[in-house]
Coordinates of N, CA and C and ligand atoms in Angstrom, one line a residue:
M250 N 92.3 101.5 84.7 CA 93.1 102.2 85.5 C 93.0 100.8 86.7
L251 N 94.1 101.1 87.1 CA 94.3 100.3 88.5 C 94.5 101.2 89.5
R252 N 94.0 100.6 90.6 CA 93.6 101.5 91.8 C 93.6 100.5 93.1
E253 N 93.2 101.1 94.4 CA 93.7 100.2 95.8 C 91.8 99.7 95.5
P254 N 92.0 98.7 96.5 CA 90.3 98.0 96.4 C 89.9 99.3 97.4
E255 N 88.7 99.2 97.6 CA 87.5 100.2 98.2 C 86.3 99.4 98.4
A256 N 85.7 99.7 99.4 CA 84.8 99.3 100.5 C 83.4 99.0 99.0
R257 N 83.4 99.9 98.0 CA 82.1 99.6 96.8 C 82.6 98.3 96.1
D258 N 84.1 97.4 96.4 CA 84.1 96.6 95.4 C 83.5 95.3 95.8
R259 N 83.7 95.2 97.3 CA 82.6 94.1 98.1 C 81.9 93.2 97.1
T260 N 81.2 93.4 96.4 CA 80.3 92.2 95.8 C 81.3 92.2 94.6
T261 N 82.2 92.9 93.9 CA 82.7 92.1 92.8 C 83.7 91.6 93.1
F262 N 84.1 91.6 94.2 CA 85.3 90.3 94.7 C 84.4 89.2 95.3
I263 N 83.5 89.1 95.8 CA 82.6 88.0 96.2 C 82.4 87.6 94.5
E264 N 82.1 88.1 93.7 CA 81.5 87.4 92.4 C 82.9 86.7 91.7
L265 N 84.3 87.8 91.8 CA 85.1 86.9 91.2 C 85.3 85.5 91.8
L266 N 85.6 85.6 93.3 CA 86.2 84.4 94.3 C 85.1 83.2 93.9
A267 N 83.8 83.5 93.6 CA 82.7 82.4 93.9 C 82.4 82.2 92.4
S268 N 83.0 82.8 91.5 CA 82.5 81.9 89.9 C 83.3 80.7 90.1
P269 N 82.9 79.7 89.3 CA 83.0 78.6 89.1 C 83.7 79.0 87.7
E270 N 83.4 79.6 87.0 CA 83.7 80.0 85.1 C 86.0 80.4 85.8
V271 N 85.5 81.2 86.5 CA 86.7 82.1 86.5 C 87.9 81.0 87.8
H272 N 87.7 80.2 88.2 CA 88.3 79.2 89.1 C 88.4 77.7 88.3
T273 N 88.3 77.7 87.5 CA 88.2 76.7 86.5 C 89.7 75.8 86.5
Y274 N 90.7 76.5 86.5 CA 92.3 76.2 86.8 C 92.6 76.9 88.0
L275 N 91.9 77.0 88.9 CA 92.5 77.3 90.0 C 91.7 76.4 91.4
G276 N 91.4 75.3 91.2 CA 91.3 74.5 92.7 C 89.5 74.8 92.8
G277 N 88.6 75.6 92.1 CA 87.3 75.9 92.3 C 87.1 77.0 92.9
P278 N 86.2 77.1 92.9 CA 85.6 78.6 93.9 C 85.4 78.2 95.1
R279 N 85.2 79.5 95.4 CA 84.8 79.2 97.5 C 83.3 79.9 97.6
P280 N 82.5 79.0 98.2 CA 81.4 79.2 98.3 C 80.9 80.8 99.1
R281 N 79.7 81.2 97.9 CA 79.2 82.3 98.1 C 78.7 82.9 99.7
D282 N 78.5 81.8 100.3 CA 77.7 82.1 101.9 C 78.8 82.4 102.7
E283 N 80.0 81.7 102.6 CA 81.0 81.7 103.0 C 82.0 83.2 103.1
L284 N 82.2 83.5 101.5 CA 82.7 84.8 101.4 C 81.7 85.8 101.5
E285 N 80.4 85.6 101.6 CA 79.2 86.7 102.0 C 79.8 87.2 103.6
R286 N 80.0 86.1 104.2 CA 80.0 86.2 105.9 C 81.6 86.4 106.0
E287 N 82.6 86.1 105.3 CA 83.9 86.6 105.6 C 84.6 87.7 105.3
M288 N 84.1 87.9 104.3 CA 84.7 88.9 103.4 C 84.8 90.7 104.0
P289 N 86.0 91.1 104.4 CA 85.6 92.0 105.3 C 84.9 93.6 104.6
E290 N 84.6 94.6 105.2 CA 83.5 95.7 104.3 C 84.5 96.1 103.5
V291 N 85.6 96.3 103.8 CA 86.9 97.4 103.3 C 87.9 95.9 102.9
P292 N 87.8 96.2 101.5 CA 89.5 94.9 101.4 C 90.5 95.6 101.7
E293 N 91.5 94.5 102.4 CA 92.8 94.9 103.0 C 93.6 95.8 101.4
R294 N 94.0 96.6 102.2 CA 95.2 97.4 101.1 C 96.7 97.3 101.3
W295 N 97.6 97.0 100.4 CA 98.9 96.8 100.7 C 99.6 97.0 99.4
P296 N 100.9 97.4 99.1 CA 101.2 97.5 98.0 C 101.3 96.5 97.2
G297 N 100.5 96.5 95.8 CA 101.0 95.5 94.8 C 99.8 94.9 95.0
S298 N 98.7 95.3 95.8 CA 97.4 94.4 95.6 C 96.5 95.8 94.8
F299 N 95.8 95.4 93.4 CA 95.1 96.5 92.4 C 94.0 95.8 92.3
V300 N 92.9 96.7 92.1 CA 91.4 96.8 91.6 C 92.0 96.8 90.3
V301 N 91.4 96.2 89.2 CA 91.5 96.9 87.8 C 90.2 97.6 87.1
E302 N 90.0 98.9 87.3 CA 88.8 99.3 86.8 C 88.5 99.8 85.1
L303 N 87.4 99.5 84.8 CA 86.9 99.8 83.6 C 85.7 101.0 83.6
D304 N 85.9 101.9 83.0 CA 84.5 102.7 83.0 C 84.1 103.0 84.4
G305 N 84.3 103.1 85.3 CA 84.1 102.9 86.9 C 83.7 102.0 87.2
T306 N 83.9 100.6 86.7 CA 83.4 99.4 87.4 C 84.5 98.5 87.3
M307 N 84.7 98.1 88.6 CA 85.8 96.9 88.8 C 85.8 95.8 87.7
I308 N 87.0 95.3 87.1 CA 86.6 93.9 86.3 C 87.5 93.0 86.2
G309 N 88.5 93.5 87.5 CA 89.3 92.3 87.7 C 90.2 92.6 88.8
Q310 N 91.1 91.5 89.3 CA 92.4 92.1 90.3 C 93.5 91.7 90.0
I311 N 94.6 92.2 90.4 CA 95.9 91.9 90.2 C 96.8 91.8 91.6
L312 N 97.6 91.0 91.4 CA 98.2 91.0 92.9 C 99.8 90.6 92.5
L313 N 100.6 91.3 93.4 CA 102.1 91.0 93.1 C 102.3 91.0 94.4
R314 N 103.1 89.8 94.8 CA 103.1 89.7 96.7 C 104.6 88.8 96.4
R315 N 105.3 88.5 97.9 CA 106.3 87.7 97.8 C 105.8 86.4 97.8
A316 N 106.9 85.5 97.1 CA 106.4 84.0 97.3 C 106.6 83.2 98.5
A317 N 107.0 83.8 99.6 CA 107.3 83.3 100.9 C 107.3 81.7 100.8
G318 N 106.1 81.4 101.0 CA 106.0 79.9 101.2 C 106.0 79.0 99.8
H319 N 106.5 79.6 99.0 CA 106.3 78.9 97.5 C 106.6 77.4 97.3
R320 N 106.3 76.7 96.9 CA 106.4 75.3 97.0 C 107.8 74.7 96.1
R321 N 108.0 75.9 94.9 CA 109.4 75.6 94.3 C 110.3 76.8 94.6
P322 N 111.6 75.8 94.9 CA 112.7 76.5 95.2 C 113.1 78.0 94.2
A323 N 112.8 77.9 93.3 CA 113.1 78.7 92.2 C 112.4 79.8 92.6
A324 N 111.3 79.9 92.9 CA 110.3 81.0 93.4 C 110.3 81.2 94.9
V325 N 110.9 80.6 95.6 CA 111.0 81.6 96.9 C 111.3 82.8 97.1
G326 N 110.8 83.7 97.8 CA 111.1 84.9 97.9 C 111.1 86.0 97.0
K327 N 110.4 85.8 95.8 CA 110.3 86.4 94.3 C 109.2 86.8 94.5
A328 N 108.8 88.3 94.0 CA 107.9 88.7 93.8 C 106.8 87.6 92.6
D329 N 105.3 87.4 93.2 CA 104.5 86.6 92.0 C 103.4 87.2 91.8
L330 N 103.2 87.1 90.4 CA 102.1 87.9 89.9 C 100.7 86.9 89.8
G331 N 100.0 87.4 89.8 CA 98.5 87.0 89.7 C 97.6 87.2 89.4
Y332 N 96.7 86.8 88.7 CA 95.5 88.1 88.1 C 93.8 86.6 87.8
L333 N 92.9 87.7 88.1 CA 91.5 87.3 88.2 C 90.9 88.4 87.4
F334 N 90.2 87.6 86.5 CA 89.1 89.0 85.6 C 87.5 88.4 85.6
L335 N 87.0 89.2 85.8 CA 85.4 88.5 85.0 C 84.9 88.2 84.1
P336 N 84.6 86.8 83.6 CA 84.4 86.4 82.6 C 84.2 87.6 81.2
K337 N 83.1 88.4 81.8 CA 82.8 89.3 80.6 C 83.3 90.2 80.3
A338 N 84.6 90.2 80.8 CA 85.8 91.2 80.6 C 87.1 90.4 79.8
W339 N 86.7 89.1 79.8 CA 87.7 88.5 78.8 C 87.7 88.6 77.4
G340 N 89.4 88.2 76.7 CA 89.3 88.0 75.6 C 89.2 89.7 74.9
Q341 N 89.4 90.9 75.4 CA 89.5 92.2 74.9 C 90.6 93.0 75.3
G342 N 91.7 92.2 75.7 CA 93.2 92.5 75.9 C 93.3 93.9 77.2
Y343 N 92.4 92.9 78.1 CA 92.2 94.3 79.3 C 93.2 93.4 80.1
A344 N 93.5 92.3 80.4 CA 94.4 91.5 81.3 C 95.9 91.7 80.8
A345 N 95.9 91.9 79.8 CA 97.3 92.2 78.7 C 97.7 93.9 79.4
E346 N 97.3 94.4 78.9 CA 97.0 95.8 79.4 C 97.2 96.2 80.5
A347 N 96.4 95.5 81.9 CA 96.6 95.7 83.0 C 98.1 95.4 84.0
C348 N 98.2 94.2 83.3 CA 99.2 93.7 84.0 C 100.3 94.0 83.6
A349 N 100.3 94.3 82.5 CA 101.7 95.2 82.1 C 101.8 96.2 82.7
A350 N 100.5 97.1 83.3 CA 100.9 98.7 84.1 C 101.3 97.8 85.5
A351 N 100.8 97.3 85.9 CA 101.2 96.2 87.0 C 102.8 96.1 87.3
L352 N 103.0 95.9 86.1 CA 104.9 95.0 86.0 C 105.3 96.5 86.1
D353 N 105.0 97.3 85.6 CA 105.6 98.8 85.1 C 105.9 99.2 86.6
W354 N 105.0 99.5 87.1 CA 104.5 99.9 88.5 C 105.8 99.1 89.4
F355 N 105.9 97.6 89.3 CA 106.8 97.3 90.1 C 108.3 97.5 90.0
D356 N 108.7 97.9 88.4 CA 109.9 98.1 87.9 C 110.1 99.4 88.7
G357 N 109.2 100.1 88.7 CA 109.4 101.5 89.0 C 109.8 101.6 90.7
V358 N 109.5 100.5 91.7 CA 109.4 100.4 92.8 C 110.3 99.5 93.4
L359 N 110.7 98.4 92.8 CA 111.8 97.3 93.5 C 112.7 97.3 91.9
P360 N 113.2 98.1 91.5 CA 114.2 98.0 89.9 C 114.9 96.9 90.1
G361 N 115.5 96.3 89.0 CA 116.3 95.1 89.2 C 115.7 93.7 89.5
E362 N 114.4 93.6 89.9 CA 114.1 92.5 90.7 C 113.4 91.6 89.6
P363 N 113.5 90.0 89.5 CA 112.5 89.5 88.8 C 111.0 89.0 88.8
V364 N 110.3 88.7 88.5 CA 109.1 88.3 88.6 C 108.6 86.7 88.2
V365 N 107.9 86.0 89.6 CA 107.3 84.7 89.0 C 106.1 84.4 89.0
L366 N 105.3 83.7 87.9 CA 104.4 83.3 88.1 C 103.9 81.6 87.9
T367 N 102.7 81.6 88.6 CA 102.6 79.8 88.5 C 100.8 80.0 87.9
T368 N 101.1 78.8 87.0 CA 99.8 78.9 86.5 C 99.5 77.8 85.8
Q369 N 98.6 76.8 86.3 CA 98.2 75.3 85.1 C 98.3 75.3 83.7
S370 N 98.8 74.6 83.4 CA 99.6 74.6 82.2 C 98.4 74.5 81.0
A371 N 97.0 73.9 81.6 CA 96.1 73.5 80.9 C 95.0 74.9 80.6
N372 N 95.4 76.0 81.4 CA 95.1 77.4 81.2 C 95.7 78.1 80.2
V373 N 94.9 77.8 78.9 CA 95.7 78.3 77.7 C 95.6 79.9 78.0
A374 N 94.1 80.4 77.8 CA 94.4 82.0 78.0 C 95.4 82.2 79.0
S375 N 95.6 81.9 80.2 CA 96.7 82.6 81.1 C 98.1 82.1 80.4
M376 N 98.4 81.1 80.4 CA 99.9 80.7 79.7 C 100.4 81.8 78.5
R377 N 98.9 82.1 77.4 CA 99.3 83.2 76.6 C 99.6 84.7 77.0
L378 N 98.9 84.8 78.2 CA 99.6 86.2 78.8 C 100.7 86.0 79.2
A379 N 100.7 85.2 80.0 CA 102.3 85.2 80.5 C 103.2 85.5 79.7
A380 N 103.5 84.6 78.4 CA 104.0 84.7 77.5 C 104.2 86.4 76.7
K381 N 103.0 86.4 76.5 CA 102.7 87.8 76.1 C 103.3 89.4 77.5
L382 N 103.7 89.1 78.6 CA 104.0 89.8 79.4 C 105.5 89.4 79.7
G383 N 106.2 88.5 78.6 CA 107.3 88.5 79.0 C 108.0 87.3 80.1
F384 N 107.3 86.4 80.6 CA 107.5 85.3 81.3 C 108.0 84.0 80.5
T385 N 109.4 83.7 80.7 CA 109.8 82.3 79.8 C 109.8 80.9 80.8
E386 N 109.4 79.7 80.6 CA 109.3 78.9 81.2 C 110.5 78.6 82.1
V387 N 110.4 78.6 83.7 CA 111.5 77.7 84.5 C 111.1 76.5 84.5
E388 N 110.3 75.7 84.9 CA 110.2 74.3 85.0 C 108.5 74.3 84.7
R389 N 108.1 73.0 84.8 CA 106.9 72.4 85.1 C 106.8 71.5 86.3
F390 N 105.9 71.4 86.8 CA 105.1 70.4 87.8 C 104.0 69.9 88.8
Q391 N 104.0 69.2 88.9 CA 103.0 68.3 89.5 C 101.9 68.9 90.9
A392 N 101.4 69.6 90.8 CA 100.5 69.8 92.1 C 98.9 70.1 91.8
W393 N 98.3 70.3 93.1 CA 97.0 70.5 93.0 C 96.3 69.3 92.0
D394 N 97.0 68.3 91.7 CA 96.3 67.1 90.6 C 96.3 67.8 89.2
A395 N 97.4 68.5 89.2 CA 97.5 69.2 87.6 C 98.7 69.6 87.5
E396 N 99.0 69.6 85.9 CA 100.6 70.2 85.4 C 100.5 71.7 85.8
Q397 N 101.4 72.0 86.5 CA 101.9 73.5 86.8 C 103.0 74.1 86.3
W398 N 102.8 75.0 85.3 CA 103.9 76.0 84.5 C 104.6 77.1 85.9
L399 N 105.6 77.3 86.2 CA 106.4 77.9 86.3 C 107.1 79.0 85.9
G400 N 106.7 80.3 85.7 CA 107.7 81.0 84.5 C 108.0 82.2 85.3
L401 N 109.2 82.7 84.3 CA 110.0 84.0 85.2 C 110.2 84.9 84.4
R402 N 110.1 86.2 84.9 CA 110.2 87.6 84.1 C 111.5 88.3 84.2
P403 N 112.3 88.0 83.4 CA 113.8 88.8 84.4 C 113.2 90.1 84.6
P404 N 114.6 90.5 85.5 CA 114.9 92.3 85.7 C 114.7 92.7 84.3
A405 N 113.8 93.9 84.3 CA 114.0 95.0 83.3 C 115.2 95.4 83.2
T406 N 115.4 95.9 82.2 CA 116.8 96.1 81.9 C 116.8 97.7 81.2
Ligands
LIG227 C1 93.5 84.6 82.4 C2 92.6 85.7 82.0 C3 93.2 86.8 83.1 C4 92.7 86.1 80.8 O1 92.3 87.4 80.7 P1 91.9 88.4 79.1 O2 91.6 89.5 79.4 O3 91.3 87.4 78.3 O4 93.1 88.0 78.9 P2 93.7 89.0 77.2 O5 92.2 89.4 76.4 O6 94.5 90.7 77.8 O7 94.7 88.4 76.4 C5 95.7 88.2 76.6 C6 96.1 86.6 75.4 O8 95.8 85.7 75.8 C7 94.9 85.0 74.7 N1 93.5 84.6 75.4 C8 92.7 84.7 76.0 N2 91.8 84.4 76.2 C9 92.3 83.0 75.4 C10 91.8 81.9 75.3 N3 90.3 81.4 76.0 N4 92.1 80.5 74.6 C11 92.9 81.0 73.7 N5 93.8 82.5 74.2 C12 93.5 83.3 75.1 C13 94.8 86.2 73.9 O9 94.3 85.9 72.6 C14 95.9 86.9 74.4 O10 96.8 86.7 73.5 P3 97.5 87.4 71.8 O11 97.2 89.0 72.1 O12 98.2 86.8 71.3 O13 96.2 87.3 70.8 C15 91.3 85.4 82.1 O14 90.9 84.5 81.4 C16 91.0 84.8 83.6 O15 90.6 86.0 84.5 N6 90.8 83.6 83.9 C17 90.5 83.2 85.0 C18 91.5 83.4 86.3 C19 92.5 82.6 86.1 O16 92.5 81.2 85.7 N7 93.6 83.5 86.3 C20 95.3 82.8 86.1 C21 95.7 82.3 87.9 S1 97.5 82.5 87.4

């Protein structure tokens, strides 16, 4: 299920953002004590910020936001998809199902808009997920000491 973030998700947000495993291809995790101090009691809510819930428990997060300051011109101003799931939930199709649902929502509220996605090309699971969701390669570029893949999902027809 996709829903808005709530106060009861705070611990899981900290777990996600402090996990070295989750951040293997994302420049490393944030220190847990810093997150405990700085994470608001109720996470900020805005259209495009989803908690993914399975059997009443948060297992991941999906973000769709405007890439206003994106470093690649092809992505500037476009909606950008990001996803983080807890390792215990990996490999069971949840990310594919949840991201497809978030993209369906996006197609409904902003029809005719493309979506971009950036991921390290070494992140095999994320690359596979991007392909499954209909993203195709725009370009590869070097940033944050690694090769990055910029993909684009054309507007739904
Ligand atoms: C990327 C991530 C969301 C994938 O989640 P997931 O729930 O395992 O994905 P799914 O089970 O829906 O699988 C999607 C596809 O990726 C493949 N896949 C998943 N893990 C894989 C792995 N370790 N190696 C190769 N392929 C993998 C699946 O087989 C599936 O493809 P298929 O249907 O053709 O078999 C998850 O690994 C994650 O949260 N990683 C850490 C955060 C991250 O790196 N995010 C990317 C930021 S852009």
